[in-house]
mmCIF file of C-alpha atoms and ligand atoms in Angstrom:
data_model
loop_
_atom_site.group_PDB
_atom_site.id
_atom_site.type_symbol
_atom_site.label_atom_id
_atom_site.label_comp_id
_atom_site.label_asym_id
_atom_site.label_seq_id
_atom_site.Cartn_x
_atom_site.Cartn_y
_atom_site.Cartn_z
ATOM 1 C CA MET A 16 0.000 0.000 0.000
ATOM 2 C CA ALA A 17 1.423 3.334 -1.045
ATOM 3 C CA PRO A 18 0.191 6.842 -0.317
ATOM 4 C CA LEU A 19 -1.031 8.637 -3.436
ATOM 5 C CA GLN A 20 -0.826 12.314 -4.309
ATOM 6 C CA ILE A 21 -3.892 14.318 -3.309
ATOM 7 C CA LEU A 22 -5.222 16.911 -5.763
ATOM 8 C CA ARG A 23 -5.643 20.375 -4.278
ATOM 9 C CA TYR A 24 -8.322 22.977 -4.864
ATOM 10 C CA PRO A 25 -8.706 24.751 -7.275
ATOM 11 C CA ASP A 26 -7.402 21.897 -9.471
ATOM 12 C CA PRO A 27 -10.124 21.472 -12.124
ATOM 13 C CA ARG A 28 -9.791 17.664 -12.004
ATOM 14 C CA LEU A 29 -11.575 17.798 -8.633
ATOM 15 C CA ARG A 30 -14.685 18.806 -10.618
ATOM 16 C CA THR A 31 -14.827 15.502 -12.541
ATOM 17 C CA ARG A 32 -17.926 13.370 -12.000
ATOM 18 C CA ALA A 33 -16.841 9.841 -11.010
ATOM 19 C CA GLN A 34 -18.031 6.742 -12.880
ATOM 20 C CA PRO A 35 -19.561 3.660 -11.200
ATOM 21 C CA VAL A 36 -17.285 0.693 -10.518
ATOM 22 C CA GLY A 37 -18.369 -2.203 -12.753
ATOM 23 C CA GLU A 38 -16.707 -5.052 -10.917
ATOM 24 C CA VAL A 39 -14.735 -5.056 -7.683
ATOM 25 C CA THR A 40 -11.471 -6.516 -8.972
ATOM 26 C CA GLU A 41 -8.041 -6.996 -7.397
ATOM 27 C CA GLU A 42 -7.064 -3.673 -8.979
ATOM 28 C CA ILE A 43 -9.944 -1.930 -7.171
ATOM 29 C CA ARG A 44 -8.946 -3.579 -3.881
ATOM 30 C CA GLU A 45 -5.397 -2.318 -4.395
ATOM 31 C CA LEU A 46 -6.715 1.182 -5.025
ATOM 32 C CA VAL A 47 -8.831 0.991 -1.850
ATOM 33 C CA GLY A 48 -5.703 -0.069 0.099
ATOM 34 C CA ASP A 49 -3.733 2.850 -1.339
ATOM 35 C CA MET A 50 -6.597 5.219 -0.509
ATOM 36 C CA PHE A 51 -6.582 4.067 3.135
ATOM 37 C CA ALA A 52 -2.787 4.510 3.261
ATOM 38 C CA THR A 53 -3.177 8.019 1.796
ATOM 39 C CA MET A 54 -5.967 8.957 4.221
ATOM 40 C CA TYR A 55 -4.092 7.694 7.309
ATOM 41 C CA ALA A 56 -0.818 9.319 6.219
ATOM 42 C CA ALA A 57 -2.435 12.717 5.574
ATOM 43 C CA PRO A 58 -3.945 12.305 8.249
ATOM 44 C CA GLY A 59 -7.641 12.568 7.447
ATOM 45 C CA VAL A 60 -10.978 10.984 8.364
ATOM 46 C CA GLY A 61 -12.133 10.384 4.803
ATOM 47 C CA LEU A 62 -10.962 10.333 1.203
ATOM 48 C CA SER A 63 -12.603 9.928 -2.194
ATOM 49 C CA ALA A 64 -10.982 8.378 -5.269
ATOM 50 C CA SER A 65 -11.640 11.694 -7.064
ATOM 51 C CA GLN A 66 -9.086 13.366 -4.786
ATOM 52 C CA VAL A 67 -6.337 11.023 -5.975
ATOM 53 C CA ASP A 68 -7.364 11.623 -9.597
ATOM 54 C CA VAL A 69 -9.109 8.266 -10.079
ATOM 55 C CA HIS A 70 -12.633 9.069 -11.191
ATOM 56 C CA LYS A 71 -14.393 5.977 -9.875
ATOM 57 C CA ARG A 72 -17.154 5.920 -7.267
ATOM 58 C CA ILE A 73 -15.128 4.884 -4.221
ATOM 59 C CA ILE A 74 -14.757 6.516 -0.814
ATOM 60 C CA VAL A 75 -12.961 5.470 2.367
ATOM 61 C CA VAL A 76 -13.762 6.665 5.868
ATOM 62 C CA ASP A 77 -12.456 6.173 9.394
ATOM 63 C CA VAL A 78 -13.883 8.505 12.032
ATOM 64 C CA SER A 79 -12.627 6.485 15.039
ATOM 65 C CA LYS A 80 -10.201 8.093 17.510
ATOM 66 C CA GLU A 81 -8.025 4.968 17.486
ATOM 67 C CA ARG A 82 -7.825 4.966 13.649
ATOM 68 C CA ASN A 83 -8.849 1.317 13.545
ATOM 69 C CA ASP A 84 -12.335 1.395 11.984
ATOM 70 C CA PRO A 85 -11.791 1.585 8.220
ATOM 71 C CA HIS A 86 -14.824 1.536 5.919
ATOM 72 C CA ALA A 87 -14.701 1.435 2.131
ATOM 73 C CA PHE A 88 -17.839 2.322 0.162
ATOM 74 C CA ILE A 89 -17.915 1.385 -3.521
ATOM 75 C CA ASN A 90 -20.759 2.858 -5.620
ATOM 76 C CA PRO A 91 -22.311 4.476 -2.523
ATOM 77 C CA GLU A 92 -25.926 5.648 -2.667
ATOM 78 C CA ILE A 93 -27.177 7.989 0.039
ATOM 79 C CA GLU A 94 -30.784 8.314 1.101
ATOM 80 C CA ILE A 95 -31.520 11.184 3.449
ATOM 81 C CA ILE A 96 -33.655 10.213 6.431
ATOM 82 C CA GLY A 97 -33.901 13.561 8.169
ATOM 83 C CA GLY A 98 -32.643 16.221 10.502
ATOM 84 C CA THR A 99 -30.031 18.861 9.872
ATOM 85 C CA GLN A 100 -26.737 19.588 11.545
ATOM 86 C CA LEU A 101 -24.080 22.237 11.389
ATOM 87 C CA LEU A 102 -20.494 21.028 11.618
ATOM 88 C CA GLU A 103 -17.130 22.546 10.830
ATOM 89 C CA GLU A 104 -15.617 20.762 7.831
ATOM 90 C CA GLY A 105 -12.201 20.574 6.325
ATOM 91 C CA CYS A 106 -10.875 18.689 3.319
ATOM 92 C CA LEU A 107 -7.504 17.157 2.422
ATOM 93 C CA SER A 108 -7.847 18.903 -0.958
ATOM 94 C CA ILE A 109 -8.421 22.291 0.740
ATOM 95 C CA PRO A 110 -5.682 22.247 3.393
ATOM 96 C CA GLY A 111 -5.821 24.795 6.206
ATOM 97 C CA PHE A 112 -9.428 25.923 5.774
ATOM 98 C CA TYR A 113 -12.346 24.946 8.007
ATOM 99 C CA GLU A 114 -15.895 26.224 7.625
ATOM 100 C CA THR A 115 -19.302 25.355 9.018
ATOM 101 C CA VAL A 116 -21.609 23.537 6.603
ATOM 102 C CA SER A 117 -25.263 22.580 7.044
ATOM 103 C CA ARG A 118 -26.109 19.004 6.037
ATOM 104 C CA ALA A 119 -28.653 16.279 6.693
ATOM 105 C CA ASP A 120 -28.157 14.510 9.999
ATOM 106 C CA ARG A 121 -29.486 10.986 9.529
ATOM 107 C CA ILE A 122 -28.730 9.071 6.318
ATOM 108 C CA HIS A 123 -29.018 5.551 4.987
ATOM 109 C CA VAL A 124 -26.130 4.397 2.773
ATOM 110 C CA ARG A 125 -26.010 1.428 0.434
ATOM 111 C CA ALA A 126 -22.714 0.388 -1.138
ATOM 112 C CA LEU A 127 -20.418 -2.514 -1.993
ATOM 113 C CA ASP A 128 -17.490 -3.327 0.265
ATOM 114 C CA GLU A 129 -13.979 -4.089 -1.031
ATOM 115 C CA HIS A 130 -15.004 -7.715 -1.604
ATOM 116 C CA GLY A 131 -17.904 -6.657 -3.806
ATOM 117 C CA GLU A 132 -20.468 -7.542 -1.121
ATOM 118 C CA PRO A 133 -23.444 -5.207 -0.790
ATOM 119 C CA PHE A 134 -24.040 -3.671 2.637
ATOM 120 C CA SER A 135 -26.010 -0.833 4.072
ATOM 121 C CA LEU A 136 -25.744 1.279 7.165
ATOM 122 C CA GLU A 137 -27.446 4.138 8.918
ATOM 123 C CA ALA A 138 -25.304 7.017 10.053
ATOM 124 C CA GLU A 139 -25.768 10.237 11.944
ATOM 125 C CA GLY A 140 -23.561 12.971 13.351
ATOM 126 C CA PHE A 141 -19.930 13.170 12.322
ATOM 127 C CA LEU A 142 -19.905 9.870 10.390
ATOM 128 C CA SER A 143 -22.938 11.015 8.378
ATOM 129 C CA VAL A 144 -21.274 14.340 7.551
ATOM 130 C CA CYS A 145 -18.081 12.583 6.551
ATOM 131 C CA ILE A 146 -19.896 10.183 4.189
ATOM 132 C CA GLN A 147 -21.892 13.034 2.625
ATOM 133 C CA HIS A 148 -18.735 15.121 2.180
ATOM 134 C CA GLU A 149 -16.875 12.250 0.470
ATOM 135 C CA CYS A 150 -19.854 11.375 -1.745
ATOM 136 C CA ASP A 151 -20.002 15.027 -2.856
ATOM 137 C CA HIS A 152 -16.440 14.612 -4.174
ATOM 138 C CA LEU A 153 -17.718 11.868 -6.513
ATOM 139 C CA GLU A 154 -20.044 14.484 -8.036
ATOM 140 C CA GLY A 155 -17.189 16.969 -8.389
ATOM 141 C CA LYS A 156 -18.574 18.959 -5.488
ATOM 142 C CA LEU A 157 -16.500 20.452 -2.633
ATOM 143 C CA PHE A 158 -17.492 21.813 0.780
ATOM 144 C CA VAL A 159 -16.513 25.325 -0.340
ATOM 145 C CA ASP A 160 -19.443 25.152 -2.784
ATOM 146 C CA TYR A 161 -21.736 25.535 0.258
ATOM 147 C CA LEU A 162 -20.058 28.836 1.210
ATOM 148 C CA SER A 163 -20.700 32.336 -0.146
ATOM 149 C CA ASN A 164 -18.993 33.310 -3.403
ATOM 150 C CA LEU A 165 -16.918 35.783 -1.439
ATOM 151 C CA LYS A 166 -15.616 33.205 1.034
ATOM 152 C CA ARG A 167 -14.989 30.588 -1.650
ATOM 153 C CA GLY A 168 -13.179 33.173 -3.791
ATOM 154 C CA ARG A 169 -10.871 34.069 -0.905
ATOM 155 C CA ILE A 170 -9.970 30.435 -0.249
ATOM 156 C CA ARG A 171 -9.445 29.811 -3.952
ATOM 157 C CA LYS A 172 -7.106 32.789 -4.297
ATOM 158 C CA LYS A 173 -5.024 31.872 -1.238
ATOM 159 C CA LEU A 174 -4.595 28.246 -2.281
ATOM 160 C CA ALA A 175 -3.839 29.110 -5.916
ATOM 161 C CA LYS A 176 -1.177 31.575 -4.734
ATOM 162 C CA GLN A 177 0.350 28.977 -2.367
ATOM 163 C CA GLN A 178 0.580 26.459 -5.203
ATOM 164 C CA ARG A 179 2.146 28.996 -7.568
ATOM 165 C CA GLU A 180 4.791 29.802 -4.940
ATOM 166 C CA GLU A 181 5.513 26.114 -4.380
ATOM 167 C CA ARG A 182 6.050 25.639 -8.107
ATOM 168 C CA VAL A 183 8.492 28.551 -8.185
ATOM 169 C CA ARG A 184 10.463 27.110 -5.252
ATOM 170 C CA ARG A 185 10.796 23.730 -6.922
HETATM 171 NI NI1 NI B 17 -12.882 16.459 1.055
#
């Protein structure tokens, strides 16, 4: 398992809509393993394949304190059950910025696991937010899209400038 490079906002590839996984092959399992390695190394609580420039419908999540509760969701489908919650979100593709986003609280998720077995789960609170955030990535959507144009513009400018400066230094 090897950590992969994470795309950073405003990289336009983050706007790609991911395609469904046809069959959960050894190659997909390898990708899932690399995604976990990337997420844990970052460190982060969730990662989508879109963020490592693989435009397939796969997300990985671990919201446990001990970092020992990995979940992979392949072709995830979210059904909103109800409630709303406000939580501060960050994103490995938008390093250094945290903003409060309003989302559904309770959700029902159906997906395939890394062995191709279907499963479903109900989530609420932080886990629910994390799954919704990662599934947004598969649609090319980022948490900054929930902010005002002004706020998003500021974040975009700062990150674009940072990346330009890094390129000059290299
Ligand atoms: Ni994210």
